[in-house]
Structures are given as C-alpha cells and as structure tokens.
Coordinates of C-alpha atoms in Angstrom, one line a residue:
M376 CA 46.3 -4.5 11.2
D377 CA 49.7 -3.1 12.5
G378 CA 51.4 -3.1 9.1
R379 CA 52.4 -6.8 9.0
S380 CA 51.2 -8.9 6.2
V381 CA 49.2 -12.1 6.4
Q382 CA 52.3 -14.0 5.4
D383 CA 54.4 -12.4 8.2
L384 CA 51.8 -13.4 10.7
A385 CA 51.8 -17.0 9.3
R386 CA 55.7 -17.3 9.8
R387 CA 55.5 -15.8 13.4
P388 CA 56.4 -18.3 16.1
M389 CA 53.7 -19.2 18.6
A390 CA 54.0 -17.4 21.9
A391 CA 54.1 -19.7 25.0
G392 CA 50.6 -20.7 26.0
E393 CA 49.0 -19.2 22.9
S394 CA 46.3 -21.3 21.4
T395 CA 46.0 -22.1 17.8
R396 CA 42.2 -22.2 18.0
S397 CA 40.0 -19.3 17.0
P398 CA 37.5 -17.9 19.5
P399 CA 34.3 -20.1 19.5
E400 CA 31.7 -18.8 17.0
P401 CA 28.0 -19.1 17.6
D402 CA 26.6 -22.1 16.0
S403 CA 26.0 -21.3 12.4
S404 CA 23.0 -23.6 12.0
L405 CA 21.3 -22.1 15.0
R406 CA 22.1 -18.7 13.5
R407 CA 20.4 -19.6 10.3
V408 CA 17.4 -21.0 12.1
V409 CA 17.0 -17.8 14.1
A410 CA 17.3 -15.7 11.0
A411 CA 14.7 -17.8 9.2
M412 CA 12.2 -17.4 12.2
V413 CA 12.7 -13.6 12.4
I414 CA 12.2 -13.3 8.6
G415 CA 9.1 -15.5 8.7
A416 CA 7.7 -13.3 11.5
C417 CA 8.7 -10.2 9.5
M418 CA 6.8 -11.5 6.5
A419 CA 3.7 -12.2 8.5
L420 CA 3.8 -8.7 9.9
G421 CA 4.2 -7.1 6.4
I422 CA 1.5 -9.3 4.9
A423 CA -1.1 -8.8 7.7
P424 CA -2.3 -5.3 6.6
L425 CA -3.1 -6.7 3.1
L426 CA -5.5 -9.3 4.4
P427 CA -9.3 -8.4 5.1
P428 CA -11.0 -9.3 8.3
S429 CA -13.3 -12.2 8.9
P430 CA -16.9 -11.3 7.7
A431 CA -19.6 -10.9 10.3
P432 CA -22.7 -13.1 9.8
A433 CA -26.2 -12.1 9.2
S434 CA -27.0 -12.8 12.8
A435 CA -24.6 -10.0 14.0
A436 CA -26.0 -7.4 16.3
A437 CA -28.2 -4.8 14.6
G438 CA -25.7 -2.0 15.3
E439 CA -22.8 -3.9 13.7
F440 CA -21.9 -4.2 10.0
S441 CA -22.5 -7.6 8.4
A442 CA -21.0 -8.6 5.1
D443 CA -23.7 -11.4 4.8
R444 CA -26.4 -8.7 5.1
A445 CA -24.7 -6.4 2.7
L446 CA -24.1 -9.2 0.2
R447 CA -27.9 -9.4 -0.4
H448 CA -27.8 -5.9 -1.9
V449 CA -24.9 -6.9 -4.2
E450 CA -26.8 -9.9 -5.5
V451 CA -29.7 -7.6 -6.5
I452 CA -27.8 -4.6 -7.8
A453 CA -25.2 -6.6 -9.8
R454 CA -27.5 -8.8 -11.8
E455 CA -26.4 -7.1 -15.1
P456 CA -24.4 -4.1 -16.4
R457 CA -25.8 -0.7 -15.5
P458 CA -24.2 1.9 -17.8
I459 CA -25.6 5.5 -17.7
G460 CA -29.0 5.9 -19.3
S461 CA -29.7 2.1 -19.2
R462 CA -32.8 0.3 -18.1
A463 CA -30.7 -1.8 -15.7
G464 CA -29.4 1.4 -14.2
A465 CA -33.0 2.7 -13.7
D466 CA -34.0 -0.7 -12.1
A467 CA -31.0 -0.4 -9.7
R468 CA -32.0 3.1 -8.8
T469 CA -35.5 1.9 -7.9
Y470 CA -34.0 -0.7 -5.7
L471 CA -31.9 1.8 -3.9
V472 CA -34.9 4.2 -3.3
D473 CA -37.0 1.3 -2.0
T474 CA -34.2 0.2 0.3
L475 CA -33.6 3.7 1.7
Q476 CA -37.4 4.1 2.3
G477 CA -37.4 0.7 4.0
L478 CA -34.9 2.2 6.5
G479 CA -37.3 5.0 7.2
L480 CA -35.3 7.6 5.2
E481 CA -36.6 10.0 2.6
P482 CA -34.6 9.5 -0.6
V483 CA -33.8 12.5 -2.7
L484 CA -33.1 12.2 -6.5
Q485 CA -30.8 14.7 -8.1
E486 CA -31.2 14.6 -11.9
T487 CA -28.9 16.1 -14.5
T488 CA -28.0 15.4 -18.1
A489 CA -24.7 14.3 -19.6
P490 CA -23.4 13.2 -23.0
D491 CA -24.4 9.7 -24.0
Y492 CA -20.8 8.5 -23.4
Y493 CA -21.5 4.8 -24.5
G494 CA -24.1 5.6 -27.3
A495 CA -23.2 5.3 -30.9
G496 CA -25.5 8.1 -32.0
G497 CA -24.4 10.9 -29.6
G498 CA -27.2 12.8 -27.8
S499 CA -27.5 12.9 -24.0
V500 CA -28.8 10.7 -21.2
E501 CA -30.2 11.4 -17.7
I502 CA -27.8 11.1 -14.7
V503 CA -29.6 10.5 -11.4
N504 CA -27.8 10.5 -7.9
V505 CA -29.7 8.8 -5.1
M506 CA -29.2 10.5 -1.7
A507 CA -30.6 10.4 1.8
R508 CA -29.8 12.2 5.0
L509 CA -29.6 10.8 8.5
P510 CA -30.0 13.8 10.8
G511 CA -27.7 14.4 13.7
S512 CA -28.5 15.5 17.2
D513 CA -26.5 18.8 17.0
S514 CA -24.9 19.0 13.6
T515 CA -21.7 20.9 12.9
G516 CA -21.6 19.6 9.4
A517 CA -22.2 16.5 7.4
V518 CA -20.3 13.2 6.7
A519 CA -20.9 11.7 3.3
L520 CA -20.7 8.0 2.6
V521 CA -20.1 7.7 -1.2
A522 CA -20.3 4.9 -3.8
H523 CA -21.4 4.8 -7.4
Y524 CA -24.1 2.4 -8.7
D525 CA -23.3 2.6 -12.5
T526 CA -20.9 0.5 -14.5
V527 CA -19.3 0.3 -17.9
P528 CA -21.3 -1.7 -20.4
A529 CA -19.2 -4.9 -20.2
T530 CA -19.6 -5.7 -16.5
P531 CA -22.2 -6.4 -13.8
G532 CA -19.8 -4.5 -11.5
A533 CA -20.4 -6.5 -8.4
N534 CA -17.1 -5.2 -6.9
D535 CA -16.9 -1.9 -8.9
D536 CA -19.0 -0.7 -7.3
A537 CA -22.1 -2.6 -6.1
A538 CA -20.1 -3.7 -3.1
G539 CA -19.4 0.0 -2.2
V540 CA -23.0 0.7 -2.6
A541 CA -24.0 -2.3 -0.4
A542 CA -21.5 -1.2 2.3
V543 CA -23.0 2.3 2.3
L544 CA -26.6 0.8 2.7
E545 CA -25.6 -1.6 5.4
S546 CA -23.7 1.1 7.3
A547 CA -26.8 3.4 7.1
R548 CA -28.9 0.7 8.6
A549 CA -26.4 0.0 11.4
L550 CA -26.2 3.7 12.2
L551 CA -30.0 3.9 12.5
A552 CA -30.0 0.9 14.7
G553 CA -27.5 2.6 17.1
P554 CA -27.4 5.8 19.1
Q555 CA -27.9 9.0 17.1
V556 CA -24.7 10.7 16.2
R557 CA -24.0 14.4 16.6
N558 CA -23.5 15.3 12.9
D559 CA -25.6 14.6 9.9
V560 CA -24.7 11.6 7.7
I561 CA -25.5 11.8 3.9
V562 CA -25.8 8.7 1.9
L563 CA -24.6 9.6 -1.6
L564 CA -24.9 7.0 -4.4
T565 CA -23.8 8.5 -7.6
D566 CA -24.6 7.8 -11.2
G567 CA -22.1 8.4 -14.1
E568 CA -18.9 7.7 -12.2
E569 CA -17.4 5.5 -14.9
P570 CA -17.0 8.0 -17.7
A571 CA -15.0 11.2 -17.0
P572 CA -15.6 13.8 -15.7
R573 CA -17.5 11.8 -13.0
F574 CA -20.9 13.3 -13.9
G575 CA -22.7 12.4 -10.7
A576 CA -20.2 13.6 -8.2
T577 CA -19.5 16.8 -10.2
A578 CA -23.2 17.5 -10.4
F579 CA -23.5 17.0 -6.6
V580 CA -20.8 19.5 -5.8
E581 CA -21.8 22.0 -8.4
Q582 CA -25.5 22.0 -8.1
H583 CA -26.9 20.4 -4.9
P584 CA -27.2 22.6 -1.7
W585 CA -26.2 19.5 0.4
A586 CA -22.7 19.8 -0.9
D587 CA -22.1 22.9 1.2
D588 CA -22.8 21.0 4.4
V589 CA -20.4 18.2 3.7
R590 CA -17.1 18.5 5.7
V591 CA -15.7 15.0 5.0
A592 CA -16.5 12.2 2.6
V593 CA -15.6 8.5 2.7
V594 CA -15.5 7.0 -0.8
L595 CA -15.7 3.3 -1.3
E596 CA -14.4 1.7 -4.5
A597 CA -12.7 -1.4 -6.0
I598 CA -10.7 -2.5 -8.9
G599 CA -10.3 -6.1 -7.8
N600 CA -12.4 -8.6 -6.0
T601 CA -10.4 -9.4 -2.8
G602 CA -7.8 -8.2 -0.3
A603 CA -8.0 -5.5 2.3
A604 CA -9.9 -2.3 1.7
Q605 CA -6.8 -0.1 1.6
L606 CA -6.6 3.7 2.1
V607 CA -5.8 4.7 -1.5
E608 CA -6.2 8.5 -1.5
T609 CA -6.7 11.3 0.9
S610 CA -7.2 15.0 0.7
R611 CA -4.5 17.3 2.3
P612 CA -4.0 18.2 5.0
N613 CA -4.5 14.7 6.2
R614 CA -3.8 14.7 10.0
G615 CA -7.4 15.0 11.1
L616 CA -8.4 12.2 8.7
I617 CA -5.7 9.9 9.9
D618 CA -6.4 10.6 13.5
A619 CA -10.0 9.6 13.0
Y620 CA -9.1 6.5 11.0
A621 CA -6.6 5.4 13.7
A622 CA -9.3 5.9 16.4
S623 CA -12.1 4.0 14.5
A624 CA -10.4 1.2 12.5
S625 CA -10.0 -2.1 14.3
A626 CA -8.0 -3.5 11.3
P627 CA -6.3 -0.5 9.7
A628 CA -4.9 -0.9 6.2
A629 CA -3.2 2.4 5.4
A630 CA 0.3 3.5 4.4
S631 CA 1.1 6.9 3.2
F632 CA 3.1 5.5 0.4
L633 CA 0.0 4.7 -1.7
P634 CA -1.9 8.0 -1.3
G635 CA 1.5 9.8 -1.8
L636 CA 2.0 7.8 -5.1
V637 CA -1.5 8.4 -6.3
E638 CA -1.2 12.1 -5.6
A639 CA 2.1 12.2 -7.5
I640 CA 0.6 10.6 -10.5
G641 CA -2.4 13.0 -10.5
G642 CA -5.1 11.2 -8.6
S643 CA -7.2 8.0 -9.0
G644 CA -9.8 9.5 -11.3
T645 CA -12.8 8.5 -9.1
D646 CA -15.6 10.4 -7.4
T647 CA -13.0 11.5 -4.9
A648 CA -11.5 14.0 -7.4
P649 CA -14.6 16.4 -7.7
L650 CA -15.2 16.2 -4.0
M651 CA -11.7 17.2 -3.1
E652 CA -11.6 19.9 -5.8
Y653 CA -14.7 21.4 -4.1
G654 CA -12.7 21.6 -0.9
I655 CA -14.3 18.6 0.9
A656 CA -11.9 16.5 3.0
A657 CA -12.0 13.0 1.6
M658 CA -10.8 9.4 2.2
H659 CA -11.0 6.9 -0.7
F660 CA -10.8 3.2 0.2
A661 CA -10.6 0.3 -2.4
H662 CA -9.7 -3.4 -2.5
L663 CA -7.0 -4.0 -5.1
H664 CA -6.2 -7.7 -5.3
G665 CA -7.6 -9.7 -8.3
S666 CA -7.8 -6.7 -10.5
P667 CA -7.7 -8.6 -13.9
I668 CA -11.5 -9.0 -13.4
Y669 CA -11.9 -5.2 -13.5
H670 CA -14.5 -4.0 -15.9
T671 CA -15.1 -7.5 -17.2
E672 CA -18.0 -9.9 -17.0
A673 CA -16.1 -11.9 -14.3
D674 CA -16.9 -9.1 -11.8
D675 CA -20.1 -10.8 -10.7
A676 CA -21.7 -11.3 -7.3
D677 CA -20.0 -14.7 -7.0
S678 CA -16.6 -13.1 -7.2
V679 CA -17.1 -10.8 -4.2
D680 CA -14.9 -11.6 -1.2
L681 CA -17.0 -11.3 2.0
G682 CA -13.9 -10.3 3.9
S683 CA -13.2 -7.3 1.6
L684 CA -16.9 -6.3 1.8
Q685 CA -16.7 -6.5 5.6
H686 CA -13.6 -4.2 5.6
H687 CA -15.4 -1.7 3.5
G688 CA -18.2 -1.6 5.9
D689 CA -16.1 -1.5 9.0
H690 CA -14.3 1.6 7.5
A691 CA -17.5 3.3 6.5
L692 CA -19.4 2.7 9.7
G693 CA -16.5 3.4 12.0
L694 CA -15.6 6.7 10.3
A695 CA -19.3 7.7 10.1
R696 CA -19.6 7.3 13.8
R697 CA -16.2 8.9 14.5
F698 CA -16.7 11.9 12.3
G699 CA -20.3 12.0 13.4
S700 CA -19.2 12.7 17.0
V701 CA -16.7 15.4 16.6
D702 CA -16.8 19.1 15.7
L703 CA -16.5 19.2 12.0
A704 CA -16.3 23.0 11.8
G705 CA -12.8 23.1 13.2
E706 CA -9.7 24.0 11.1
R707 CA -7.7 21.3 9.4
S708 CA -3.9 21.5 9.5
G709 CA -0.9 19.4 9.2
S710 CA -0.2 16.2 7.3
D711 CA 1.3 12.9 8.6
V712 CA 3.5 10.1 7.4
Y713 CA 1.8 6.8 8.5
F714 CA 2.0 3.1 8.0
T715 CA 0.4 -0.1 9.4
V716 CA 2.4 -2.8 11.3
G717 CA 0.8 -6.1 11.7
S718 CA -3.0 -6.3 11.7
G719 CA -3.9 -3.5 14.2
V720 CA -1.1 -1.0 14.7
L721 CA -1.1 2.3 12.7
L722 CA 2.0 4.3 13.4
R723 CA 2.3 8.0 12.3
Y724 CA 4.3 11.2 12.7
P725 CA 4.4 14.7 11.2
E726 CA 5.6 14.9 7.6
S727 CA 8.0 17.7 8.9
W728 CA 10.1 14.9 10.5
A729 CA 10.8 13.3 7.2
L730 CA 13.8 15.5 6.3
P731 CA 15.4 15.4 9.8
L732 CA 15.1 11.6 9.9
S733 CA 16.7 11.3 6.4
A734 CA 19.5 13.6 7.7
V735 CA 20.1 11.2 10.7
A736 CA 20.3 8.4 8.2
L737 CA 22.8 10.4 6.1
V738 CA 25.0 11.0 9.1
G739 CA 24.6 7.4 10.3
C740 CA 25.8 6.2 6.8
S741 CA 28.8 8.5 6.8
V742 CA 29.7 7.2 10.4
V743 CA 29.5 3.6 9.4
L744 CA 31.3 4.0 6.1
R745 CA 34.0 6.5 7.3
R746 CA 36.9 4.1 7.1
R747 CA 35.9 2.4 3.9
R748 CA 37.5 2.7 0.4
S749 CA 35.7 5.5 -1.4
M750 CA 36.4 4.1 -4.9
G751 CA 35.2 0.7 -3.9
A752 CA 31.9 2.1 -2.7
V753 CA 31.4 4.3 -5.9
K754 CA 32.1 1.2 -8.2
A755 CA 29.6 -0.7 -6.0
V756 CA 27.0 1.9 -6.5
G757 CA 27.4 1.5 -10.2
L758 CA 27.1 -2.3 -10.0
I759 CA 24.0 -2.1 -7.8
V760 CA 22.3 0.4 -10.1
G761 CA 23.2 -2.0 -12.9
A762 CA 21.6 -4.9 -11.1
L763 CA 18.5 -2.8 -10.4
V764 CA 18.2 -1.7 -14.1
L765 CA 18.9 -5.1 -15.5
S766 CA 16.5 -6.9 -13.3
G767 CA 13.7 -4.3 -13.8
L768 CA 14.0 -4.3 -17.6
A769 CA 14.1 -8.1 -17.7
A770 CA 11.0 -8.3 -15.6
M771 CA 9.2 -5.7 -17.7
L772 CA 10.0 -7.7 -20.9
I773 CA 9.0 -11.1 -19.5
W774 CA 5.8 -9.6 -17.9
R775 CA 4.6 -8.0 -21.1
M776 CA 5.0 -11.3 -22.8
L777 CA 3.1 -13.1 -20.0
A778 CA 0.3 -10.6 -20.1
G779 CA -0.1 -11.3 -23.8
V780 CA -0.6 -15.0 -23.0
R781 CA -2.2 -14.9 -19.6
S782 CA -4.2 -11.6 -19.6
S783 CA -6.3 -12.7 -16.5
P784 CA -3.9 -14.7 -14.2
R785 CA -5.3 -16.1 -11.0
L786 CA -4.1 -14.6 -7.8
G787 CA -1.8 -17.5 -6.8
E788 CA -0.4 -17.7 -10.2
S789 CA 0.3 -14.0 -10.3
Y790 CA 2.2 -14.1 -7.0
A791 CA 4.2 -17.1 -8.3
Y792 CA 5.4 -14.9 -11.2
L793 CA 6.4 -12.2 -8.7
A794 CA 8.4 -14.6 -6.6
A795 CA 10.2 -15.8 -9.8
F796 CA 11.0 -12.3 -10.7
L797 CA 12.5 -11.6 -7.3
V798 CA 14.5 -14.8 -7.4
M799 CA 15.9 -13.8 -10.8
A800 CA 16.8 -10.3 -9.5
A801 CA 18.5 -11.7 -6.4
L802 CA 20.6 -14.1 -8.6
I803 CA 21.6 -11.2 -10.9
A804 CA 22.7 -9.2 -7.9
R805 CA 24.5 -12.1 -6.3
E806 CA 26.5 -12.7 -9.5
L807 CA 27.5 -9.0 -9.7
R808 CA 28.3 -9.0 -6.0
R809 CA 30.7 -12.0 -6.5
R810 CA 32.4 -10.4 -9.5
G811 CA 32.7 -7.1 -7.6
A812 CA 34.4 -8.8 -4.6
Q813 CA 37.0 -10.4 -6.9
R814 CA 37.9 -6.8 -8.0
G815 CA 37.9 -5.4 -4.5
I816 CA 34.5 -3.5 -4.8
D817 CA 32.8 -2.7 -1.5
W818 CA 29.3 -4.0 -2.1
V819 CA 28.1 -3.3 1.4
A820 CA 29.0 0.4 1.3
G821 CA 27.3 0.6 -2.2
V822 CA 24.0 -0.8 -0.9
L823 CA 24.0 1.6 2.1
L824 CA 24.9 4.6 -0.2
V825 CA 22.1 3.7 -2.7
W826 CA 19.5 3.5 0.2
T827 CA 20.8 6.8 1.6
V828 CA 20.2 8.5 -1.7
F829 CA 16.7 7.2 -2.1
A830 CA 15.9 8.2 1.6
V831 CA 17.1 11.8 1.1
V832 CA 15.5 12.3 -2.3
A833 CA 12.1 10.9 -1.1
A834 CA 12.2 13.1 2.0
V835 CA 12.7 16.2 -0.1
T836 CA 10.4 15.4 -3.0
V837 CA 7.5 13.2 -1.6
P838 CA 7.7 13.1 2.3
A839 CA 4.7 10.7 2.4
I840 CA 6.8 7.8 0.9
S841 CA 10.1 8.7 2.8
Y842 CA 9.5 6.2 5.6
V843 CA 9.8 3.3 3.1
F844 CA 13.6 4.1 2.8
T845 CA 14.4 5.9 6.0
W846 CA 13.5 3.3 8.6
P847 CA 14.8 0.2 6.9
L848 CA 18.1 2.2 6.3
L849 CA 18.3 3.2 10.0
G850 CA 17.7 -0.4 11.0
A851 CA 20.5 -1.7 8.8
L852 CA 22.9 1.0 9.8
L853 CA 22.3 0.2 13.5
A854 CA 22.8 -3.5 12.9
V855 CA 26.0 -3.1 10.9
G856 CA 27.4 -0.6 13.4
L857 CA 26.6 -2.7 16.4
A858 CA 27.9 -5.9 14.8
R859 CA 31.3 -4.2 14.0
R860 CA 31.6 -2.8 17.5
S861 CA 31.2 -6.2 19.1
Q862 CA 33.4 -8.9 17.5
R863 CA 31.6 -11.6 19.4
T864 CA 27.8 -11.5 19.8
G865 CA 26.0 -14.0 21.9
A866 CA 22.8 -15.8 20.7
L867 CA 20.5 -13.2 22.3
G868 CA 22.5 -10.4 20.9
Q869 CA 22.3 -12.0 17.4
V870 CA 18.6 -12.3 17.7
A871 CA 18.3 -8.6 18.6
L872 CA 20.5 -7.5 15.8
T873 CA 18.7 -9.8 13.3
V874 CA 15.4 -8.2 14.3
V875 CA 16.9 -4.7 13.9
A876 CA 18.2 -5.6 10.5
A877 CA 15.2 -7.4 9.1
V878 CA 12.0 -6.0 10.7
P879 CA 11.9 -2.4 9.2
A880 CA 12.9 -3.6 5.7
M881 CA 10.5 -6.4 5.4
V882 CA 7.5 -5.0 7.3
L883 CA 7.6 -1.7 5.4
S884 CA 8.7 -3.0 1.9
I885 CA 6.2 -5.9 1.6
P886 CA 3.0 -3.6 1.3
V887 CA 4.9 -1.3 -1.0
V888 CA 6.0 -4.0 -3.3
D889 CA 2.4 -5.4 -3.2
A890 CA 0.9 -2.0 -4.0
L891 CA 3.1 -1.6 -7.0
F892 CA 2.4 -5.1 -8.1
Q893 CA -1.3 -4.5 -8.1
L894 CA -0.8 -1.4 -10.3
A895 CA 1.2 -3.7 -12.7
Q896 CA -1.6 -6.2 -13.2
P897 CA -3.0 -6.9 -16.7
R898 CA -6.5 -5.6 -17.0
P899 CA -8.1 -6.7 -20.3
G900 CA -11.3 -4.9 -19.4
N901 CA -9.7 -1.6 -19.1
L902 CA -6.4 -1.1 -20.9
D903 CA -6.3 2.5 -19.8
S904 CA -5.7 1.4 -16.2
Q905 CA -3.2 -1.3 -17.2
M906 CA 0.4 -0.2 -16.2
L907 CA 2.5 -3.3 -17.0
Y908 CA 5.8 -1.3 -16.9
T909 CA 5.2 -0.9 -13.2
I910 CA 6.6 -4.4 -12.7
G911 CA 10.1 -2.8 -13.1
F912 CA 9.5 -0.6 -10.1
V913 CA 8.2 -3.7 -8.2
I914 CA 11.4 -5.6 -8.8
V915 CA 13.6 -2.6 -8.0
M916 CA 11.9 -2.1 -4.7
G917 CA 12.0 -5.8 -3.9
L918 CA 15.6 -6.2 -4.8
L919 CA 16.6 -3.0 -2.8
A920 CA 15.0 -4.6 0.3
I921 CA 16.6 -8.0 -0.3
E922 CA 20.1 -6.5 -0.6
L923 CA 19.6 -4.3 2.5
I924 CA 18.5 -7.2 4.6
G925 CA 21.4 -9.2 3.2
V926 CA 23.8 -6.5 4.2
G927 CA 22.6 -6.6 7.8
L928 CA 22.5 -10.3 8.1
R929 CA 25.9 -10.8 6.7
S930 CA 27.3 -8.2 9.0
I931 CA 25.8 -10.0 12.0
A932 CA 27.1 -13.4 10.9
S933 CA 30.5 -12.0 10.3
P934 CA 31.2 -8.5 11.9
D935 CA 34.1 -7.9 9.6
S936 CA 32.2 -8.8 6.4
A937 CA 31.6 -5.2 5.8
S938 CA 35.2 -5.0 4.6
A939 CA 36.1 -8.7 4.1
E940 CA 34.8 -8.7 0.5
S941 CA 37.5 -6.3 -0.6
E942 CA 40.2 -7.1 1.9
S943 CA 40.3 -10.8 1.1
V944 CA 41.1 -10.1 -2.4
A945 CA 43.9 -7.7 -1.4
A946 CA 45.4 -10.2 1.1
G947 CA 45.3 -12.9 -1.6

C-alpha cells in the first residue's frame, strides 16, 4: 500500500464511475472440486508403486513367471518350521534338490557347520546350501538368484522365505524354457540365514569357488505377506543396478529413500550383507506390508499374496535376463537418486545433482520470502517445529499403547490408525497456525523455511533421500511465486498451479510415509525388528507434506494469503 491506512481508504469518496464491486473471483466450489480431483489423482500416483501386479496363472507361457506355479513350491516347503539342523530343514532340502534335478540341472550341496543357535545344549549343526548353475553362451561372470530356505523355530516361513525360494525356482524354470542368456545364472538357496552371522551366505562367499564368478546378486526376502516387492537395499555404486532394473521391470517399486535409510542404519541384516562385503553388487527386494505375521505361526502358505509372489518373480526373472545379456566384467561407477511415479515410471538422476538442486530450492525460498517479516517467519518455524514434535510424541505414546493391546493389527485396521494420527497432527498444526496468525506470525514462511532446511541437510548428509524434500519444496515455491505474480488466475491456471503444488509433495511423500510406517509395525514374533518409535517420524513426514500442500493451495486460492495472516492482524 502507499502509506494510507485501511480506515483512510474506507473514508475516501468514490471516484466517478468507480465500481464498489470487487473483481470477480473464480467460483470457490469449483476450485475445491478441482483441488479434490487433483489430490485424489496424486494419491493414486503415490499409492501405485506400493501395489503388486496381478498374478500370472498356471497356464502362462513357459518362458513367463507364474505365481500360481510358484505357489506349489511354497505349499510344499512351508509345511512346518525349518530351523537349522532340523528334520524339516532336511526334508525341504531334499525337495529343492529333486526340483532342480527335475529341471535338468545338477544340484551342488555346500556343507559347513555352525553353532546350534536354537539348541539348548550348545554343540553344532550342519548348514547346507543348495546351488545349481545355468551355463551361459559366452559368460563374462555370473548372476546369482538368492533366497534362504531355513526359518526360525516358531514359523513355517511361507513368506520368509519360502516365497523367495519358490520365486527363484520358478525363475530358473522360465529361464531354461527361453533362449539361453550370455552369462551364467547361479541358483543360491542358503541355509542358516536367520541367525547372525548369516551362516550359509557367509560360507558361500568365504569357501565356495563359485563366489569368485558372481558379479551381481538378486536377493529375495520378506517381512510381511503382501504389498509390492520393493527395492530395499543396494550395493554402491548403484547406477548400473538401477539402469538394469529400469530396463527390466514392468512394474518398478523403487525409491532411493528406502535403500538410503537402510544404509544409514547399518544394513538390513540379511544374506545381502555378506555378499556386499565380499564385493558382489547386490539388489535386495522384499514385500513389507502385513509384517505383524513376521516370524509367527501365521506366516503360512495361506497368507501368501499371489501378487507379491508374482512381483518377486518378475524382478528375479527380468533382472536375470537383463544381467545375463550384458558384459558383467565392466567397471561400475556412479550412484543415482531414483523414485517411482505411478505404476511404471522410474525417474532417476545422478546423486551429484542433489546439492545443486537443494541450492536452487534455497535461492527460490529466499526470492519468495524476500519481502516477508523475518521475525514472523522465525517464530513460525518455532511453532511448526513444536507441532511436529508434539504430534510425533503423541503418536508414539498412543501407538505403544495400541501395540500392547493389538500386537497383530490387520492391514486395514493399521492404516485406520495411521489416518487418525495424521488427522490429529493436522488439527494440532491448524490450532497453532490460528494462534500464530492472531500474533502476526508468518506461518507460510515458516513452512517453506523448515522444508528448505530439510532439503539442504538431506542433500549434504544422505543425497539418496534428498529428492523427498527438494522436489516438493520446488513445486510449492513455484506455485506460491506464480500465484502472487498473478492476482487473478483463470480456471485452467488454477488447475495447473494446483498440480504444481500438490503432485510432487503427495506422489513422493506417500511411499516414504508408508515405508516408515512399515518399520513402525508391531512384530510380536521378532521384537528385535520392532521399531515402534518410528511412528513419530511417520507423523512428522506426513504433517510436513500436509502443511506444504496447504501452503500451496491456500496461496492459489488467495494469492495474498502468503502475507494476509499477519497483515490482517496488523490492519485490525
């Protein structure tokens, strides 16, 4: 304004011909409908990578993977628990040998001994890996398909890991039914994965000559019974692995956030660890949903989701054919940031871009906020951090109490709790925002500043997860900036700005919130893997996304809303 107060303007006489009407605003109800449609589409895009594909029937072509065919192996292998040294483990081993021989392969048994981890009297037991080799036409190295057939004593282990074993067996059958690949493919079915230090895989890399031939390994695992088979862990550098995955996966389910997080906490503790320590490039896939059944008697053949089993097989077979056709002797270099959008698009770029992109976001934030009240923004940061901490701590407390009462919640029930926690967090933030507006605190600036800090810190410390913060922030900054430059936006413009504000935040945040939520699940069968406190991080990430989307949408609905919350108080 030009220095005149609101009261002065109210007393000013009307100029001739001046209308008392404000310029027409876009219909608010239409705007809400458009926003709801965009948000719904964004949710669908964000959820799509978390869903497994449809299973192929037993009548599928011989060269294709069929979950129905693979399930027959699960039903035999997972009849009872198979801890190391047990009769049931020996029976499963006999079945694996017979199955491989039935495919025309020559099984190889690698025997070693390990402490009797589950026995009360100490001593040692025999560990036996079951292996077979599919020769290539002009091998430059070998590709290993890896799963373990042992279990802890309390579970039949249909998902962990009879499903992985079945996927490897069915993939080997499909490979033999198709054209011969260039490189050797090794079937590696390990024993003794459950107790550390992963006896079977460790024995393979330390004692068996085939380990020197393996250039890349695909490890299949599970801690739940449903959901997409997600890329949980990779060796580094990862660019060659991600290139092969992008070229072979028809339904990719990968985002570098999860491998980056797993690496940051010290690894997943599966057969992947000794393989990577030996210098073998590795990719570890697992389906995570429904993990309260992990290591319990509920992990039986009836619990296996055919879609998840199909996804395991599609990954194993596709990567075996892809790695089987390239020169595996080449040097590996470079790592990428990557994420999946929708049900089939895997986007990626070099990790070296993470810091420059965060710098762009930092500059963009300073441009958008250059005329704002610095103290109002600083106070808003404090309020927002308070909302995050309060919401996270409340969720942790309630979740721990729920886990004591409902230690094995059903999938739908579990997500209902998550929705309730997010609503609680949003209401807490809304109340703090209302109180802040009464005191002239600039909430919009605070949200953008908090996101900018997260984006820069992530780019510096863990570039693999930086995209989670950088791209949503850039989208929100662009939406806020464009909305403020154009006081009146037509219907088409509002749709475009809504897309810019909502798509990056929702599409990229939903898989992250979901992954953290799976880590936070109660697991009565394995308390060592139970990380209930992670629910706090789930709510923090969810609330950050909600508030960022809110900033963008409010700016679009009212271009001056970026400053209205504070100026309205001053004017009054």
